Coordinates of C-alpha atoms and ligand atoms in Angstrom, one line a residue:
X1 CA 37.9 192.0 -29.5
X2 CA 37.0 192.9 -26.0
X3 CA 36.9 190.4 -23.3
X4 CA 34.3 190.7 -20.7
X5 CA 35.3 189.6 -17.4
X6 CA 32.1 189.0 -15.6
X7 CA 31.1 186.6 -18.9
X8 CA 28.4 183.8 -18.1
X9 CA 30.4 180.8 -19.6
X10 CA 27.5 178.7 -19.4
X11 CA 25.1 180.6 -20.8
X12 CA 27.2 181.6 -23.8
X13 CA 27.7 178.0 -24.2
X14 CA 24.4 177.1 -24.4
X15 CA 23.3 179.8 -27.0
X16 CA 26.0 177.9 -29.4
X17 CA 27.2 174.5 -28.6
X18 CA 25.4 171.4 -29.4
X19 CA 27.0 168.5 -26.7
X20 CA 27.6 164.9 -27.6
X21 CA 25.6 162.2 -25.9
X22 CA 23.0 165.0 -24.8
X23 CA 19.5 165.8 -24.3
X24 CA 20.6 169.2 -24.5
X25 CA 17.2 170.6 -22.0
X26 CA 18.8 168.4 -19.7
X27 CA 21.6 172.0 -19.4
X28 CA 18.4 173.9 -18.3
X29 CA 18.9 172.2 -14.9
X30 CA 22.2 171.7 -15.0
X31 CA 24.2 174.2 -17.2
X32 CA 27.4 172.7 -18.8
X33 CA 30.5 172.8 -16.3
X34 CA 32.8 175.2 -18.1
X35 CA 36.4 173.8 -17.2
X36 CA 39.4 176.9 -17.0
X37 CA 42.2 173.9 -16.4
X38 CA 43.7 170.8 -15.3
X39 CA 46.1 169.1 -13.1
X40 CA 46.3 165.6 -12.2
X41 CA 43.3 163.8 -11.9
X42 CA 41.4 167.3 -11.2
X43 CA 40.0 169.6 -13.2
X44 CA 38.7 173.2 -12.3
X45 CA 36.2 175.1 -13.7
X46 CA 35.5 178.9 -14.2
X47 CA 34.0 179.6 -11.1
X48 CA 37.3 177.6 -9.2
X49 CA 35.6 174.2 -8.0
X50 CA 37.5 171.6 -8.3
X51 CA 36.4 168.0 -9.8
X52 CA 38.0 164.4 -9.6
X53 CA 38.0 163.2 -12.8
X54 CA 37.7 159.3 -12.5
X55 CA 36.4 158.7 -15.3
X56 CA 39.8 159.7 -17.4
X57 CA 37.1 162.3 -19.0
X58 CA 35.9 159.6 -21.4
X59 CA 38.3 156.8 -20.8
X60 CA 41.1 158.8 -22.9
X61 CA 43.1 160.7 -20.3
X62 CA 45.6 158.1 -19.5
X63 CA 48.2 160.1 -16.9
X64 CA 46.6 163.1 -15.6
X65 CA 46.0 166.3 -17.1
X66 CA 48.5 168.6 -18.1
X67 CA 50.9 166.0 -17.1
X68 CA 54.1 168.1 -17.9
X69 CA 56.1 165.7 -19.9
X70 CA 53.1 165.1 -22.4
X71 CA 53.1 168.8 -22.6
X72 CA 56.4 169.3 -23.1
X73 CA 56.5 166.7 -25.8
X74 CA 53.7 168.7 -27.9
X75 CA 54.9 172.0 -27.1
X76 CA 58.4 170.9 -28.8
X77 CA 56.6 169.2 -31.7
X78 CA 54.4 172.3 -32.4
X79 CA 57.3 174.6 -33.6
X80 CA 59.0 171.8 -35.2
X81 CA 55.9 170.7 -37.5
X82 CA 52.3 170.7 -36.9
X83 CA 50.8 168.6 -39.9
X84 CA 52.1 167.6 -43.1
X85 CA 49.6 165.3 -46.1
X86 CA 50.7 161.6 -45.1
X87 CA 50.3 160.1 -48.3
X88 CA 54.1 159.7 -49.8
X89 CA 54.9 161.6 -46.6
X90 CA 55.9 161.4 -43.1
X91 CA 57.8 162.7 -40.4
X92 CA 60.0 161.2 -37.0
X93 CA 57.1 161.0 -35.0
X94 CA 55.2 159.1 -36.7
X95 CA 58.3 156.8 -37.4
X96 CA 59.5 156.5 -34.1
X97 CA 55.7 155.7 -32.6
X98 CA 55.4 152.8 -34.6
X99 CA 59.2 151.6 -33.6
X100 CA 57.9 152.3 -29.7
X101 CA 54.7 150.7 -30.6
X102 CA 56.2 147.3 -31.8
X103 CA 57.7 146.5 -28.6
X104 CA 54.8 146.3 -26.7
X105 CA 52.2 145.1 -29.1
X106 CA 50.6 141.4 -29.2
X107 CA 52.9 139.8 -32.0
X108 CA 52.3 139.6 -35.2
X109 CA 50.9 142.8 -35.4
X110 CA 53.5 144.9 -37.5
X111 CA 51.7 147.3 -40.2
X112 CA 50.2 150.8 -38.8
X113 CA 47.5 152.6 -40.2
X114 CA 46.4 156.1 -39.0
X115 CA 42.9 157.7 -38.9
X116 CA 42.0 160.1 -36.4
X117 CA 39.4 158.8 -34.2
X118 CA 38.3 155.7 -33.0
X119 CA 35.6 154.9 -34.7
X120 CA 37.2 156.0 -37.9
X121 CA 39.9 153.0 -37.0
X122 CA 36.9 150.5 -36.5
X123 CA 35.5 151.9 -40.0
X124 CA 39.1 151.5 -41.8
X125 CA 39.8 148.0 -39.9
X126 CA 36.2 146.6 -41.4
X127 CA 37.4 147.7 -45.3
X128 CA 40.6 146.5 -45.2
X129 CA 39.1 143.5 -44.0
X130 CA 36.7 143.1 -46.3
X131 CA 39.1 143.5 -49.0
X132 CA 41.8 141.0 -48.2
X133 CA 39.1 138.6 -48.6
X134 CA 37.9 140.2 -51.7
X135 CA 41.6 140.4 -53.1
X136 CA 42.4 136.5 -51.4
X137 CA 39.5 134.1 -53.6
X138 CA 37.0 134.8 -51.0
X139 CA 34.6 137.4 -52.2
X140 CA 31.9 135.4 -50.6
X141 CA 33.3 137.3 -47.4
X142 CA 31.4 140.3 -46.9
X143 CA 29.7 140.0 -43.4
X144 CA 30.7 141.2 -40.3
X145 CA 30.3 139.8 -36.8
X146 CA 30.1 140.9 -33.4
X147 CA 28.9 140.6 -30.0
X148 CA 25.7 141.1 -28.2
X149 CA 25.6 144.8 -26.4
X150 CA 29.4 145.9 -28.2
X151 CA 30.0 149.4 -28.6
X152 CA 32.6 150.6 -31.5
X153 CA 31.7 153.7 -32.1
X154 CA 29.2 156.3 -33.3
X155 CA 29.8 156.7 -37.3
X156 CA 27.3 154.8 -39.3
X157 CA 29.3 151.5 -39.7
X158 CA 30.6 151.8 -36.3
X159 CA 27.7 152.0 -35.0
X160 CA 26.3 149.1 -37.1
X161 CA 28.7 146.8 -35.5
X162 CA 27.4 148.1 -31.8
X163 CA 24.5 146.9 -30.0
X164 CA 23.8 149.3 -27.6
X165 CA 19.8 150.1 -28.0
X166 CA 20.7 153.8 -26.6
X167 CA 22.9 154.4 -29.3
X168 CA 21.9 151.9 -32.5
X169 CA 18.2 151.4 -32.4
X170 CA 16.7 154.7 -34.1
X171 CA 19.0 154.0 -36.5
X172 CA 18.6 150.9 -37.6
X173 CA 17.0 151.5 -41.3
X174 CA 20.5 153.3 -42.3
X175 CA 22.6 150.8 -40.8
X176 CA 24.6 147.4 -42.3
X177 CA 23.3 144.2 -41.5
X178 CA 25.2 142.6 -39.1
X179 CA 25.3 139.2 -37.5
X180 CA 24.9 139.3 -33.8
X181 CA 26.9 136.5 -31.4
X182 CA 25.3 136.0 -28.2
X183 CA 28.4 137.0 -25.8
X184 CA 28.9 136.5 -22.3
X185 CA 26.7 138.2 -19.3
X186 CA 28.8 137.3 -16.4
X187 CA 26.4 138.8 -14.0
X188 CA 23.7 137.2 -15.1
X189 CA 25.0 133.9 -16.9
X190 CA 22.3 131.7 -18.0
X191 CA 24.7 128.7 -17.5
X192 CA 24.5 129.7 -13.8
X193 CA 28.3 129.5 -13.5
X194 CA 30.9 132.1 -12.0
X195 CA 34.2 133.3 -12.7
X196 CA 35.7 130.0 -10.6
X197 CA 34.2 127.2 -12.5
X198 CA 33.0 129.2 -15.8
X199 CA 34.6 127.4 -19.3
X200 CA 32.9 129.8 -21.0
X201 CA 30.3 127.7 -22.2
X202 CA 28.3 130.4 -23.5
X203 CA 30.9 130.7 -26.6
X204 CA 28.4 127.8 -27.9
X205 CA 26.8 130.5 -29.2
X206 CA 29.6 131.9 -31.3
X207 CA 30.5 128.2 -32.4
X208 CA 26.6 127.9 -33.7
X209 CA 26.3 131.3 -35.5
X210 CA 30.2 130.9 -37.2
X211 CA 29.1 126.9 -38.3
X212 CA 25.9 129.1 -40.0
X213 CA 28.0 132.1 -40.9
X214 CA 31.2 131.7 -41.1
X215 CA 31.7 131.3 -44.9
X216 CA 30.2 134.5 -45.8
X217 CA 32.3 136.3 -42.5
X218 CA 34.9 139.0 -43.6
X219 CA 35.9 139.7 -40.0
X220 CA 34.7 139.3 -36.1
X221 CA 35.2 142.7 -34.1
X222 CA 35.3 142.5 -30.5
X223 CA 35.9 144.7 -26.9
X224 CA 38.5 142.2 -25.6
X225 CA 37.6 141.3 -21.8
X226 CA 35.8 144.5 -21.1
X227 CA 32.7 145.3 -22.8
X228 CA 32.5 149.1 -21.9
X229 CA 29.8 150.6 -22.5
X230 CA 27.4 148.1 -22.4
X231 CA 28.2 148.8 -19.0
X232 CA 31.3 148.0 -17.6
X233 CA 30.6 144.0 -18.7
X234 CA 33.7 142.0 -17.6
X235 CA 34.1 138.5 -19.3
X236 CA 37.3 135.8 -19.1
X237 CA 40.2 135.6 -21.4
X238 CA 39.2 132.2 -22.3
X239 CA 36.5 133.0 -24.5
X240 CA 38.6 135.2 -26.4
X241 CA 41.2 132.3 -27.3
X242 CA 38.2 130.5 -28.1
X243 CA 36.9 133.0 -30.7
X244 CA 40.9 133.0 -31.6
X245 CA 40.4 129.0 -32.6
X246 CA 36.6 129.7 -34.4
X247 CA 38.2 132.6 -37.0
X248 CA 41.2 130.5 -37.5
X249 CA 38.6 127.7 -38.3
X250 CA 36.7 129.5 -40.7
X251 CA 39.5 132.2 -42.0
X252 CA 37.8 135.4 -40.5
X253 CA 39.6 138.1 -39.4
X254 CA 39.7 138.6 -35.6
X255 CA 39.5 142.6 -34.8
X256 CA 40.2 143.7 -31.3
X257 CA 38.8 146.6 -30.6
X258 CA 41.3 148.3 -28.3
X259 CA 40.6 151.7 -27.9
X260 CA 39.4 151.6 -24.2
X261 CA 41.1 148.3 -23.1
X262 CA 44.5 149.1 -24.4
X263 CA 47.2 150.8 -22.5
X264 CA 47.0 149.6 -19.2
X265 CA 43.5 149.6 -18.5
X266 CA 42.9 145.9 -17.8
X267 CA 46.2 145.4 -15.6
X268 CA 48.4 144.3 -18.8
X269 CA 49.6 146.7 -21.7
X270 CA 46.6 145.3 -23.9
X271 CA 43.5 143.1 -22.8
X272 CA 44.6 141.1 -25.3
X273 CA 48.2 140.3 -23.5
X274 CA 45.5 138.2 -21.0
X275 CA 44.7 135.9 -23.3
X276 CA 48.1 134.6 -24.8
X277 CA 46.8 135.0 -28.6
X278 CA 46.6 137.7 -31.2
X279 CA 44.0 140.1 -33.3
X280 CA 45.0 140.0 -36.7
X281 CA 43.9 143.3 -36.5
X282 CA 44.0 146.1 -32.9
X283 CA 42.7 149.3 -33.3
X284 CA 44.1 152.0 -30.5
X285 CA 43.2 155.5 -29.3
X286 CA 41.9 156.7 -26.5
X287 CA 44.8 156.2 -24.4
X288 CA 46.9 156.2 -27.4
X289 CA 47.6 160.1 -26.9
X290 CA 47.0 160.2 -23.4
X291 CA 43.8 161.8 -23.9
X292 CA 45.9 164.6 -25.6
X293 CA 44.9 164.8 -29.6
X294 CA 42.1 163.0 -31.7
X295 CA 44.5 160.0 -32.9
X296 CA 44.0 156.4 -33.5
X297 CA 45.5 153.6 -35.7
X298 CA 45.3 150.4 -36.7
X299 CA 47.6 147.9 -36.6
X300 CA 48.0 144.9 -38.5
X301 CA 50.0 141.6 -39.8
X302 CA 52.1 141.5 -42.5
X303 CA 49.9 138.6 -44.4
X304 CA 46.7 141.1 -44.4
X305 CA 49.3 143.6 -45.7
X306 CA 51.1 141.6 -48.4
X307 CA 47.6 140.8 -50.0
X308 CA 47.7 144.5 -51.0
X309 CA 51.0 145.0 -52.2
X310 CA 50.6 144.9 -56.1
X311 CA 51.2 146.8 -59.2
X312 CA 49.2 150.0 -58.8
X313 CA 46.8 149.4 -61.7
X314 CA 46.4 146.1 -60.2
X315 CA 43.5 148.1 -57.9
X316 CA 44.9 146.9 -54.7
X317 CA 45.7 149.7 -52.5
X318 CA 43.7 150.5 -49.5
X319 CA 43.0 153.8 -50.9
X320 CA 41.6 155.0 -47.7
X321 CA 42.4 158.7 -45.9
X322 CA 42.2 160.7 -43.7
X323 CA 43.6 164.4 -43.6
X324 CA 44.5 164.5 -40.4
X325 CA 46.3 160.8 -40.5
X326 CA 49.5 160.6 -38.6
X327 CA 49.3 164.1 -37.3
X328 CA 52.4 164.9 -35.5
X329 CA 51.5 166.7 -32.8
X330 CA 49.3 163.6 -31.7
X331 CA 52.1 160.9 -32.6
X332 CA 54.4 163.1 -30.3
X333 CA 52.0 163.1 -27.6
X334 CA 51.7 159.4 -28.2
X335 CA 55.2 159.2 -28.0
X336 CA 55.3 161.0 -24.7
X337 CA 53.1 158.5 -23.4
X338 CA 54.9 155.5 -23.9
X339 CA 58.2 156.8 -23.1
X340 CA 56.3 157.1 -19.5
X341 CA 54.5 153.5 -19.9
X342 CA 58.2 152.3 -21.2
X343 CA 59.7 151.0 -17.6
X344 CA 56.6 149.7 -16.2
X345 CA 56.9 151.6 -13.6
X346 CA 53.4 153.5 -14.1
X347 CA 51.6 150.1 -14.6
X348 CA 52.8 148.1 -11.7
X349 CA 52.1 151.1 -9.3
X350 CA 48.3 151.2 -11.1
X351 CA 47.8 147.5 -10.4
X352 CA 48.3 147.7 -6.8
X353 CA 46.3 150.1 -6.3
X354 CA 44.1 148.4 -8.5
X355 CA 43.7 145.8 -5.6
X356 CA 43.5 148.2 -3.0
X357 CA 40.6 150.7 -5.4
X358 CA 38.6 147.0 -5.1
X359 CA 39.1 145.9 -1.9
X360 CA 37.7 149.6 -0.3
X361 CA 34.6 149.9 -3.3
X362 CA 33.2 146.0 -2.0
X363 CA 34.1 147.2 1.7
X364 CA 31.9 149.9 1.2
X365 CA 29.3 149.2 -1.5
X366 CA 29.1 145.1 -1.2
X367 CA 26.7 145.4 1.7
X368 CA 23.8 148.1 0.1
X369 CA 20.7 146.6 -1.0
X370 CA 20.5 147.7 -4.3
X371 CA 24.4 146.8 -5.3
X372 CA 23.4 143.7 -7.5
X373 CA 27.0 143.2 -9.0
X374 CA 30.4 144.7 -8.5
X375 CA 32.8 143.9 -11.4
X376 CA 36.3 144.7 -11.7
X377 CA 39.2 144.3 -14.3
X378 CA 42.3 146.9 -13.6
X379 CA 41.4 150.2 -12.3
X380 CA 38.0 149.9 -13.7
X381 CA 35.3 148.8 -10.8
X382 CA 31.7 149.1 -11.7
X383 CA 28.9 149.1 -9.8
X384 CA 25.8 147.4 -11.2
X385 CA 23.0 149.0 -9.5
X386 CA 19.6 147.1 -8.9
X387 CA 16.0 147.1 -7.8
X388 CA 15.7 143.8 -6.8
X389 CA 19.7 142.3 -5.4
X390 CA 18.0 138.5 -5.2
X391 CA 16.3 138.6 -8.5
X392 CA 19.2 140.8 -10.3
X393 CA 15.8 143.1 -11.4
X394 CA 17.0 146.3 -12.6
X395 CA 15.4 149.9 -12.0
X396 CA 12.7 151.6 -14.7
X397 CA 15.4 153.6 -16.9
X398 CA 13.1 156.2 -16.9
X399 CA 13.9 157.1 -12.9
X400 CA 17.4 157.8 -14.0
X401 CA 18.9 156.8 -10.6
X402 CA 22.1 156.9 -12.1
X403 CA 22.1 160.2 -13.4
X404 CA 21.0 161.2 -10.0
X405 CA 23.3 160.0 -8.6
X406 CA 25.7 161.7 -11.5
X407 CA 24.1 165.4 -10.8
X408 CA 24.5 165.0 -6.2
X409 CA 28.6 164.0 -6.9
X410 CA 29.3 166.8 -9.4
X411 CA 28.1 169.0 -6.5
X412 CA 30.9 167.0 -4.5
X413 CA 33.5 168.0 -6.9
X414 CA 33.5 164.2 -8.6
X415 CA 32.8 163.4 -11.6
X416 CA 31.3 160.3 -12.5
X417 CA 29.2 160.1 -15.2
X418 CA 27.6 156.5 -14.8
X419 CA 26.5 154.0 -18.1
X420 CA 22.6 153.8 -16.8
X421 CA 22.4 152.8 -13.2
X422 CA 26.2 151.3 -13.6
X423 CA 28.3 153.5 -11.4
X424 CA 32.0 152.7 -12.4
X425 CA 35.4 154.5 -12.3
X426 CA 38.2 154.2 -14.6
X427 CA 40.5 157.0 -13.5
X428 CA 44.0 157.8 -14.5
X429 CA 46.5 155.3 -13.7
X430 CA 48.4 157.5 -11.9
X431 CA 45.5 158.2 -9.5
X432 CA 46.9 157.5 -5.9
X433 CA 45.7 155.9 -2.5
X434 CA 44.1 159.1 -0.8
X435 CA 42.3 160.2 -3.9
X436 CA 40.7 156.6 -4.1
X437 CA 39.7 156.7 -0.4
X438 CA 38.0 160.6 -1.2
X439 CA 36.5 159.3 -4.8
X440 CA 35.0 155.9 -3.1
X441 CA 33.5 157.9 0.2
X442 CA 32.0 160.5 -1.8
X443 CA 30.4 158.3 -4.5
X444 CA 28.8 156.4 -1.5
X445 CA 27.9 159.3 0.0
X446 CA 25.6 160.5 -3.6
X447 CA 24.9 156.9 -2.9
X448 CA 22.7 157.1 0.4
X449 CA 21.7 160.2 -0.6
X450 CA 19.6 158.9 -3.6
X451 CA 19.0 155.2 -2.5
X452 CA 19.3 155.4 1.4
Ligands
PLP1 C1 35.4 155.2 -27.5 C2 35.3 153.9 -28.2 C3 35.2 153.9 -29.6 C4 35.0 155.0 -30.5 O1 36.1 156.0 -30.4 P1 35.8 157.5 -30.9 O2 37.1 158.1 -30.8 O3 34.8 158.0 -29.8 O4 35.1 157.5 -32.2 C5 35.1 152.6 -30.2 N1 35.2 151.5 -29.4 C6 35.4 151.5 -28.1 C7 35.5 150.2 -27.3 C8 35.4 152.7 -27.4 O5 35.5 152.8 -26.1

């Protein structure tokens, strides 16, 4: 095979590769970014510019890219063993995860289960759910609930859990029925409170639909505290204890979906550390691997997995796979990760610059007319933008100001890649001062540019 130097990446690209999340004539303007490496919080492309990556490329890349002791991890792992079947076997990593794993998790949670991405996790959560009731006296139980504008994932029962329209609404002959709770819209809270005087009365809602619903409920997923891409939606820990009290009422399964709030993101290990109560069940990736390998798990109690535990022809089992389950290259990444994580050194640097990140985004931003709301949990800010600041009216979706605003920073060297007109960043915790000063002053920049 011969290599052609002067290759157009781009093009080449184009001829095969179908992108996710992409209206692919969308490339004809701006051709797909081919990246040669990473380092950091930067990544660099064939032609050598250099890009911030503040959004963690997705929300997964937890500690910078090509950080050298996740490397060396993997590249240890990968002549020691690269995969083995997981079904009557397994290997250190996967051992040794789950030991690491215990010591930081909300308690009670105890039994692991590995897919490989997250919305396989979500998928794997909801049967295992479904069946404990099934396998408990309650096969009335076969209903799922979940919030208003939650996103859990693209697969077909993932995605019938969500309620983003971008995402769900073609689809919506081929998807499950669902029962929707009206959850909480800070921003625009129909209660009129804010976050000083708020007791969460909008989880009336939740108490009406589980007093209708309850009984035939198998399980409640939820984005603890941070309802990502719905975009960037920030809500109190109080209204998840009081979803804690309503399953424990009506014997439904709470399910925290993790996957972009776990590991740091919302200032504590897990979003649900905030809150002083427990999932019965937490699905993780994302930041599980440090952005590294396609991994995610769920993890469990022991009373959802003693209700399994039978004779084999009892019919029991969660006979659920994956092949890929447990890979070790990804559990030794995820390893890696938490050996990092493990003296809380990482963390307690993120949150102050966490203050600091906030503090210089309102300084800047507060004061423009079309910032309606800045919200803030972590190292995540977002920036709601607006058409009208007094009346909260947002812009036609069809001007795309966000995506404008997307296209004038990439040819800054900062990638941002905004939920609709939400501008936010959720970098890598181990993004410092300087590079928040640079990412915050050129985002304002692309700002003025396309809303001066
Ligand atoms: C990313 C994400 C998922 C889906 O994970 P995939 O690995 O993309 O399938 C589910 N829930 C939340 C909250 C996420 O952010």
């Amino acid at each position: 095979m011969t290599v052609c130097e002067n290759k157009d990446w781009a093009q080449t690209d184009l001829k095969y590769i179908w992108h996710p999340c992409s209206q692919m004539k969308d490339y004809e303007e701006l051709p797909p970014i081919v990246i040669d490496r990473g380092e950091g919080i930067y990544l660099y492309d064939t032609d050598g510019n250099k890009y911030m990556d503040v959004i963690s490329s997705w929300w997964c890349n937890l500690l910078g890219h090509c950080n050298p002791q996740i490397n060396a991890a993997v590249k240890k792992q990968i002549d020691q063993l690269e995969h083995v079947i997981f079904a009557n076997f397994s290997h250190r990593p996967a051992i040794e995860l789950c030991e690491l794993l215990m010591k930081v998790l909300p308690e009670g949670l105890c039994k692991f289960h590995f897919t490989d991405n997250g919305s396989s996790a979500i998928e794997a959560a909801m049967k295992v759910c479904f069946q404990y009731h099934e396998q408990t006296g309650n096969p009335q139980k076969t209903r799922f609930m979940a919030l208003s504008e939650a996103y859990h994932g693209e697969t077909i029962g993932a995605l019938s859990v969500g309620d983003c329209d971008l995402y769900t609404k073609l689809y919506k002959p081929i998807l499950m029925d669902v029962i929707r709770i009206q959850g909480p819209d800070c921003y625009r809270c129909p209660y009129g409170k804010n976050l000083d005087n708020c007791n969460c009365e909008c989880a009336e809602h939740a108490v009406k639909t589980f007093k209708e619903y309850g009984e035939v409920t198998a399980g409640l997923l939820v984005e603890p505290l941070l309802q990502g891409s719905a975009g960037m939606k920030v809500y109190p820990p109080l209204y998840l204890k009081k979803l804690r009290e309503l399953c424990d009422e009506y014997n439904v399964h709470l399910i925290a979906d993790e996957i972009a709030t776990g590991y740091g993101r919302t200032g504590k290990m897990f979003a649900f550390d905030h809150a002083g109560v427990s999932p019965d069940i937490i699905c993780l990736s994302k930041g599980l691997t440090g952005g590294y390998m396609p991994m995610a798990i769920f993890v469990t109690t022991q009373k959802i997995y003693d209700a399994f535990y039978a004779d084999y022809n009892s019919g029991k089992a969660f006979m659920h796979s994956h092949t890929y389950s447990g890979n070790p290259l990804a559990c030794s990444a995820a390893i890696a990760v938490l050996d990092i994580l493990k003296d809380g050194t990482v963390l307690k640097q993120a949150n102050e610059n966490a203050e600091y990140f906030t503090r210089i985004i309102k300084e800047k931003f507060a004061s423009h007319k079309n910032v309606g709301d800045i919200r803030t949990i972590g190292l995540i800010n977002a920036i709601e933008l607006v058409k009208d600041k007094t009346t909260k009216e947002p812009f036609n979706s069809k001007l795309r100001t966000g995506y404008q605003i997307y296209k004038k920073a990439l040819k800054r060297g900062l990638l941002l890649r905004p939920l609709g007109d939400v501008i936010y960043f959720n970098p890598p915790l181990i993004i410092d001062k300087k590079e928040m000063d640079t990412a915050v002053e050129i985002a304002y920049e692309c700002l003025l540019e396309v809303l001066p």
